[in-house]
Amino acid sequence: MTASYRANAVRCGLNGSSTAPVGLPTFNLLPDDATAEAALRRIRGHLADDGAALIPLHVPAPTPADRIGQVRTATAADGAELRFSVVSEERDEAARTQTAVLRYERRRAGRSTVVERPWLLHWYTRTAFEELAAAAGLLTVSVTGADGDAVDADATYFSFRLRAAPRR
């Protein structure tokens, strides 16, 4: 897993300054702690007694001010110009959420399609996630970074390996 985790590292599209494994933020897409705890309870319910779950997490960095509004372009196979930009971003440290409004454009043959969508990320500190997992009936086996080594409490990318706590 660690070699695959490291091999799949990519540059993050929003802030351009962090490296994250592909698929890392999926748990961060759950909008709040209650939804996350419910998901962890379902994970616990499906684990065999000797099973384990690997939950990768990250703390998103704010998008640098000079990147807001900056347009990135690519060309589609059909020749259309594809454009992407971060229109705005709000960060709530207390709620541990960051919402970016993303703009997607497709231009071809004088026609343009534009869609703007909010992208909400909800993050966890290491301690808070461990407490959330425990409340859901899961024990923390390890917390590691992309290199497989243990991480500090203030790490921004980490994976929890969890196992089912004994049923009472």
PDB file of C-alpha atoms in Angstrom:
ATOM      1  CA  MET A   1       0.000   0.000   0.000  1.00  0.00           C
ATOM      2  CA  THR A   2       2.712   2.495   0.905  1.00  0.00           C
ATOM      3  CA  ALA A   3       4.529   2.111  -2.426  1.00  0.00           C
ATOM      4  CA  SER A   4       1.247   2.503  -4.308  1.00  0.00           C
ATOM      5  CA  TYR A   5       0.326   5.512  -2.154  1.00  0.00           C
ATOM      6  CA  ARG A   6       3.657   7.188  -2.930  1.00  0.00           C
ATOM      7  CA  ALA A   7       3.602   6.196  -6.619  1.00  0.00           C
ATOM      8  CA  ASN A   8       0.184   7.774  -7.116  1.00  0.00           C
ATOM      9  CA  ALA A   9       1.149  11.204  -5.756  1.00  0.00           C
ATOM     10  CA  VAL A  10      -0.017  14.081  -7.949  1.00  0.00           C
ATOM     11  CA  ARG A  11       0.083  17.847  -7.799  1.00  0.00           C
ATOM     12  CA  CYS A  12      -3.116  19.213  -6.259  1.00  0.00           C
ATOM     13  CA  GLY A  13      -5.104  21.238  -8.782  1.00  0.00           C
ATOM     14  CA  LEU A  14      -6.246  24.049  -6.526  1.00  0.00           C
ATOM     15  CA  ASN A  15      -3.318  25.374  -4.608  1.00  0.00           C
ATOM     16  CA  GLY A  16      -0.527  23.958  -6.750  1.00  0.00           C
ATOM     17  CA  SER A  17       1.756  23.731  -3.726  1.00  0.00           C
ATOM     18  CA  SER A  18       0.894  20.397  -2.157  1.00  0.00           C
ATOM     19  CA  THR A  19       1.355  16.808  -3.163  1.00  0.00           C
ATOM     20  CA  ALA A  20      -1.457  14.384  -2.424  1.00  0.00           C
ATOM     21  CA  PRO A  21      -2.171  10.773  -3.354  1.00  0.00           C
ATOM     22  CA  VAL A  22      -4.894  10.236  -5.938  1.00  0.00           C
ATOM     23  CA  GLY A  23      -8.287   9.788  -4.300  1.00  0.00           C
ATOM     24  CA  LEU A  24      -7.120  11.157  -0.976  1.00  0.00           C
ATOM     25  CA  PRO A  25      -9.904  13.612  -0.229  1.00  0.00           C
ATOM     26  CA  THR A  26     -12.908  11.295  -0.600  1.00  0.00           C
ATOM     27  CA  PHE A  27     -13.641  11.098   3.155  1.00  0.00           C
ATOM     28  CA  ASN A  28     -13.064  14.857   3.293  1.00  0.00           C
ATOM     29  CA  LEU A  29     -16.095  15.251   1.001  1.00  0.00           C
ATOM     30  CA  LEU A  30     -18.442  14.263   3.818  1.00  0.00           C
ATOM     31  CA  PRO A  31     -19.933  17.603   4.915  1.00  0.00           C
ATOM     32  CA  ASP A  32     -19.779  17.324   8.716  1.00  0.00           C
ATOM     33  CA  ASP A  33     -18.757  15.239  11.721  1.00  0.00           C
ATOM     34  CA  ALA A  34     -22.190  13.624  12.132  1.00  0.00           C
ATOM     35  CA  THR A  35     -22.141  12.314   8.558  1.00  0.00           C
ATOM     36  CA  ALA A  36     -18.536  11.153   8.980  1.00  0.00           C
ATOM     37  CA  GLU A  37     -19.370   9.326  12.207  1.00  0.00           C
ATOM     38  CA  ALA A  38     -22.335   7.634  10.511  1.00  0.00           C
ATOM     39  CA  ALA A  39     -20.021   6.502   7.678  1.00  0.00           C
ATOM     40  CA  LEU A  40     -17.493   5.190  10.193  1.00  0.00           C
ATOM     41  CA  ARG A  41     -20.263   3.288  12.009  1.00  0.00           C
ATOM     42  CA  ARG A  42     -21.230   1.661   8.695  1.00  0.00           C
ATOM     43  CA  ILE A  43     -17.580   0.785   8.061  1.00  0.00           C
ATOM     44  CA  ARG A  44     -17.435  -0.750  11.557  1.00  0.00           C
ATOM     45  CA  GLY A  45     -20.584  -2.722  10.853  1.00  0.00           C
ATOM     46  CA  HIS A  46     -19.051  -4.262   7.729  1.00  0.00           C
ATOM     47  CA  LEU A  47     -15.616  -5.113   9.133  1.00  0.00           C
ATOM     48  CA  ALA A  48     -14.784  -8.666  10.064  1.00  0.00           C
ATOM     49  CA  ASP A  49     -13.363  -8.952  13.580  1.00  0.00           C
ATOM     50  CA  ASP A  50      -9.860  -9.241  12.119  1.00  0.00           C
ATOM     51  CA  GLY A  51     -10.489  -6.703   9.341  1.00  0.00           C
ATOM     52  CA  ALA A  52      -9.078  -3.216   8.943  1.00  0.00           C
ATOM     53  CA  ALA A  53     -10.054  -0.012   7.164  1.00  0.00           C
ATOM     54  CA  LEU A  54      -7.635   2.481   5.652  1.00  0.00           C
ATOM     55  CA  ILE A  55      -8.942   6.068   5.686  1.00  0.00           C
ATOM     56  CA  PRO A  56      -6.717   8.654   3.958  1.00  0.00           C
ATOM     57  CA  LEU A  57      -7.311  12.267   5.065  1.00  0.00           C
ATOM     58  CA  HIS A  58      -5.872  15.683   4.422  1.00  0.00           C
ATOM     59  CA  VAL A  59      -6.105  19.225   5.707  1.00  0.00           C
ATOM     60  CA  PRO A  60      -6.523  21.439   2.642  1.00  0.00           C
ATOM     61  CA  ALA A  61      -4.348  24.497   2.351  1.00  0.00           C
ATOM     62  CA  PRO A  62      -6.079  27.750   1.463  1.00  0.00           C
ATOM     63  CA  THR A  63      -5.756  28.598  -2.196  1.00  0.00           C
ATOM     64  CA  PRO A  64      -3.177  31.379  -2.548  1.00  0.00           C
ATOM     65  CA  ALA A  65      -4.809  34.739  -3.362  1.00  0.00           C
ATOM     66  CA  ASP A  66      -2.951  34.992  -6.674  1.00  0.00           C
ATOM     67  CA  ARG A  67      -4.546  31.700  -7.805  1.00  0.00           C
ATOM     68  CA  ILE A  68      -8.138  32.883  -7.264  1.00  0.00           C
ATOM     69  CA  GLY A  69      -9.484  33.739 -10.712  1.00  0.00           C
ATOM     70  CA  GLN A  70      -6.449  32.288 -12.494  1.00  0.00           C
ATOM     71  CA  VAL A  71      -7.647  30.290 -15.499  1.00  0.00           C
ATOM     72  CA  ARG A  72      -6.066  26.986 -16.470  1.00  0.00           C
ATOM     73  CA  THR A  73      -6.679  25.669 -19.960  1.00  0.00           C
ATOM     74  CA  ALA A  74      -6.425  22.384 -21.804  1.00  0.00           C
ATOM     75  CA  THR A  75      -7.561  21.134 -25.188  1.00  0.00           C
ATOM     76  CA  ALA A  76     -10.084  18.295 -25.427  1.00  0.00           C
ATOM     77  CA  ALA A  77      -9.749  15.507 -28.004  1.00  0.00           C
ATOM     78  CA  ASP A  78     -12.401  17.226 -30.147  1.00  0.00           C
ATOM     79  CA  GLY A  79     -10.452  20.504 -30.152  1.00  0.00           C
ATOM     80  CA  ALA A  80     -12.629  22.282 -27.583  1.00  0.00           C
ATOM     81  CA  GLU A  81     -10.869  24.596 -25.157  1.00  0.00           C
ATOM     82  CA  LEU A  82     -11.456  23.498 -21.560  1.00  0.00           C
ATOM     83  CA  ARG A  83     -11.029  26.155 -18.881  1.00  0.00           C
ATOM     84  CA  PHE A  84     -10.934  25.826 -15.096  1.00  0.00           C
ATOM     85  CA  SER A  85     -10.692  28.443 -12.373  1.00  0.00           C
ATOM     86  CA  VAL A  86     -11.324  28.966  -8.678  1.00  0.00           C
ATOM     87  CA  VAL A  87     -13.807  31.837  -8.509  1.00  0.00           C
ATOM     88  CA  SER A  88     -13.823  32.269  -4.740  1.00  0.00           C
ATOM     89  CA  GLU A  89     -13.034  30.441  -1.535  1.00  0.00           C
ATOM     90  CA  GLU A  90     -14.294  30.589   2.033  1.00  0.00           C
ATOM     91  CA  ARG A  91     -12.584  28.875   4.935  1.00  0.00           C
ATOM     92  CA  ASP A  92     -14.084  28.256   8.378  1.00  0.00           C
ATOM     93  CA  GLU A  93     -11.389  27.087  10.792  1.00  0.00           C
ATOM     94  CA  ALA A  94     -13.885  26.433  13.616  1.00  0.00           C
ATOM     95  CA  ALA A  95     -16.100  24.205  11.449  1.00  0.00           C
ATOM     96  CA  ARG A  96     -13.018  22.798   9.666  1.00  0.00           C
ATOM     97  CA  THR A  97     -14.493  23.473   6.237  1.00  0.00           C
ATOM     98  CA  GLN A  98     -13.288  25.073   3.057  1.00  0.00           C
ATOM     99  CA  THR A  99     -15.671  25.840   0.206  1.00  0.00           C
ATOM    100  CA  ALA A 100     -14.303  26.825  -3.171  1.00  0.00           C
ATOM    101  CA  VAL A 101     -16.528  27.909  -6.046  1.00  0.00           C
ATOM    102  CA  LEU A 102     -15.101  26.245  -9.147  1.00  0.00           C
ATOM    103  CA  ARG A 103     -15.813  27.400 -12.691  1.00  0.00           C
ATOM    104  CA  TYR A 104     -15.670  24.957 -15.601  1.00  0.00           C
ATOM    105  CA  GLU A 105     -15.892  26.216 -19.181  1.00  0.00           C
ATOM    106  CA  ARG A 106     -15.960  24.469 -22.527  1.00  0.00           C
ATOM    107  CA  ARG A 107     -15.477  26.568 -25.676  1.00  0.00           C
ATOM    108  CA  ARG A 108     -15.801  25.238 -29.202  1.00  0.00           C
ATOM    109  CA  ALA A 109     -16.898  26.643 -32.529  1.00  0.00           C
ATOM    110  CA  GLY A 110     -17.969  29.964 -31.030  1.00  0.00           C
ATOM    111  CA  ARG A 111     -20.133  28.310 -28.381  1.00  0.00           C
ATOM    112  CA  SER A 112     -19.432  28.284 -24.678  1.00  0.00           C
ATOM    113  CA  THR A 113     -20.796  26.245 -21.795  1.00  0.00           C
ATOM    114  CA  VAL A 114     -20.100  27.464 -18.275  1.00  0.00           C
ATOM    115  CA  VAL A 115     -20.840  25.708 -14.999  1.00  0.00           C
ATOM    116  CA  GLU A 116     -19.967  26.940 -11.499  1.00  0.00           C
ATOM    117  CA  ARG A 117     -20.077  24.530  -8.588  1.00  0.00           C
ATOM    118  CA  PRO A 118     -19.178  24.729  -4.897  1.00  0.00           C
ATOM    119  CA  TRP A 119     -16.616  22.214  -3.667  1.00  0.00           C
ATOM    120  CA  LEU A 120     -16.863  21.658   0.080  1.00  0.00           C
ATOM    121  CA  LEU A 121     -14.025  19.982   1.944  1.00  0.00           C
ATOM    122  CA  HIS A 122     -14.377  19.094   5.615  1.00  0.00           C
ATOM    123  CA  TRP A 123     -11.150  18.223   7.369  1.00  0.00           C
ATOM    124  CA  TYR A 124     -10.145  16.568  10.617  1.00  0.00           C
ATOM    125  CA  THR A 125      -7.265  16.959  12.970  1.00  0.00           C
ATOM    126  CA  ARG A 126      -5.548  13.732  13.880  1.00  0.00           C
ATOM    127  CA  THR A 127      -6.937  13.841  17.427  1.00  0.00           C
ATOM    128  CA  ALA A 128     -10.479  14.726  16.369  1.00  0.00           C
ATOM    129  CA  PHE A 129     -10.611  11.917  13.802  1.00  0.00           C
ATOM    130  CA  GLU A 130      -9.286   9.371  16.289  1.00  0.00           C
ATOM    131  CA  GLU A 131     -12.054  10.409  18.714  1.00  0.00           C
ATOM    132  CA  LEU A 132     -14.664  10.211  15.944  1.00  0.00           C
ATOM    133  CA  ALA A 133     -13.469   6.732  14.972  1.00  0.00           C
ATOM    134  CA  ALA A 134     -13.558   5.583  18.608  1.00  0.00           C
ATOM    135  CA  ALA A 135     -17.125   6.859  18.958  1.00  0.00           C
ATOM    136  CA  ALA A 136     -18.001   4.735  15.924  1.00  0.00           C
ATOM    137  CA  GLY A 137     -16.514   1.588  17.480  1.00  0.00           C
ATOM    138  CA  LEU A 138     -13.140   1.646  15.739  1.00  0.00           C
ATOM    139  CA  LEU A 139      -9.640   1.483  17.214  1.00  0.00           C
ATOM    140  CA  THR A 140      -6.687   3.285  15.669  1.00  0.00           C
ATOM    141  CA  VAL A 141      -3.960   0.822  14.674  1.00  0.00           C
ATOM    142  CA  SER A 142      -1.673   3.391  13.050  1.00  0.00           C
ATOM    143  CA  VAL A 143      -1.534   6.879  11.563  1.00  0.00           C
ATOM    144  CA  THR A 144       0.997   7.191   8.761  1.00  0.00           C
ATOM    145  CA  GLY A 145       2.076   9.517   5.989  1.00  0.00           C
ATOM    146  CA  ALA A 146       2.677   8.738   2.312  1.00  0.00           C
ATOM    147  CA  ASP A 147       6.061   7.222   3.192  1.00  0.00           C
ATOM    148  CA  GLY A 148       4.482   4.773   5.648  1.00  0.00           C
ATOM    149  CA  ASP A 149       6.122   6.404   8.656  1.00  0.00           C
ATOM    150  CA  ALA A 150       4.211   7.676  11.670  1.00  0.00           C
ATOM    151  CA  VAL A 151       3.146  11.332  11.374  1.00  0.00           C
ATOM    152  CA  ASP A 152       3.166  14.240  13.791  1.00  0.00           C
ATOM    153  CA  ALA A 153      -0.074  15.598  15.243  1.00  0.00           C
ATOM    154  CA  ASP A 154       0.052  18.586  12.867  1.00  0.00           C
ATOM    155  CA  ALA A 155       0.501  16.575   9.642  1.00  0.00           C
ATOM    156  CA  THR A 156      -1.648  17.710   6.712  1.00  0.00           C
ATOM    157  CA  TYR A 157      -1.747  14.347   4.859  1.00  0.00           C
ATOM    158  CA  PHE A 158      -2.188  11.114   6.770  1.00  0.00           C
ATOM    159  CA  SER A 159      -3.902   7.733   6.666  1.00  0.00           C
ATOM    160  CA  PHE A 160      -5.656   6.060   9.561  1.00  0.00           C
ATOM    161  CA  ARG A 161      -5.584   2.287   9.755  1.00  0.00           C
ATOM    162  CA  LEU A 162      -8.553   1.288  11.878  1.00  0.00           C
ATOM    163  CA  ARG A 163      -9.858  -2.008  13.194  1.00  0.00           C
ATOM    164  CA  ALA A 164     -13.080  -2.934  14.876  1.00  0.00           C
ATOM    165  CA  ALA A 165     -13.170  -2.413  18.610  1.00  0.00           C
ATOM    166  CA  PRO A 166     -14.441  -5.454  20.519  1.00  0.00           C
ATOM    167  CA  ARG A 167     -18.229  -5.397  20.830  1.00  0.00           C
ATOM    168  CA  ARG A 168     -19.512  -4.829  24.333  1.00  0.00           C
TER     169      ARG A 168
END
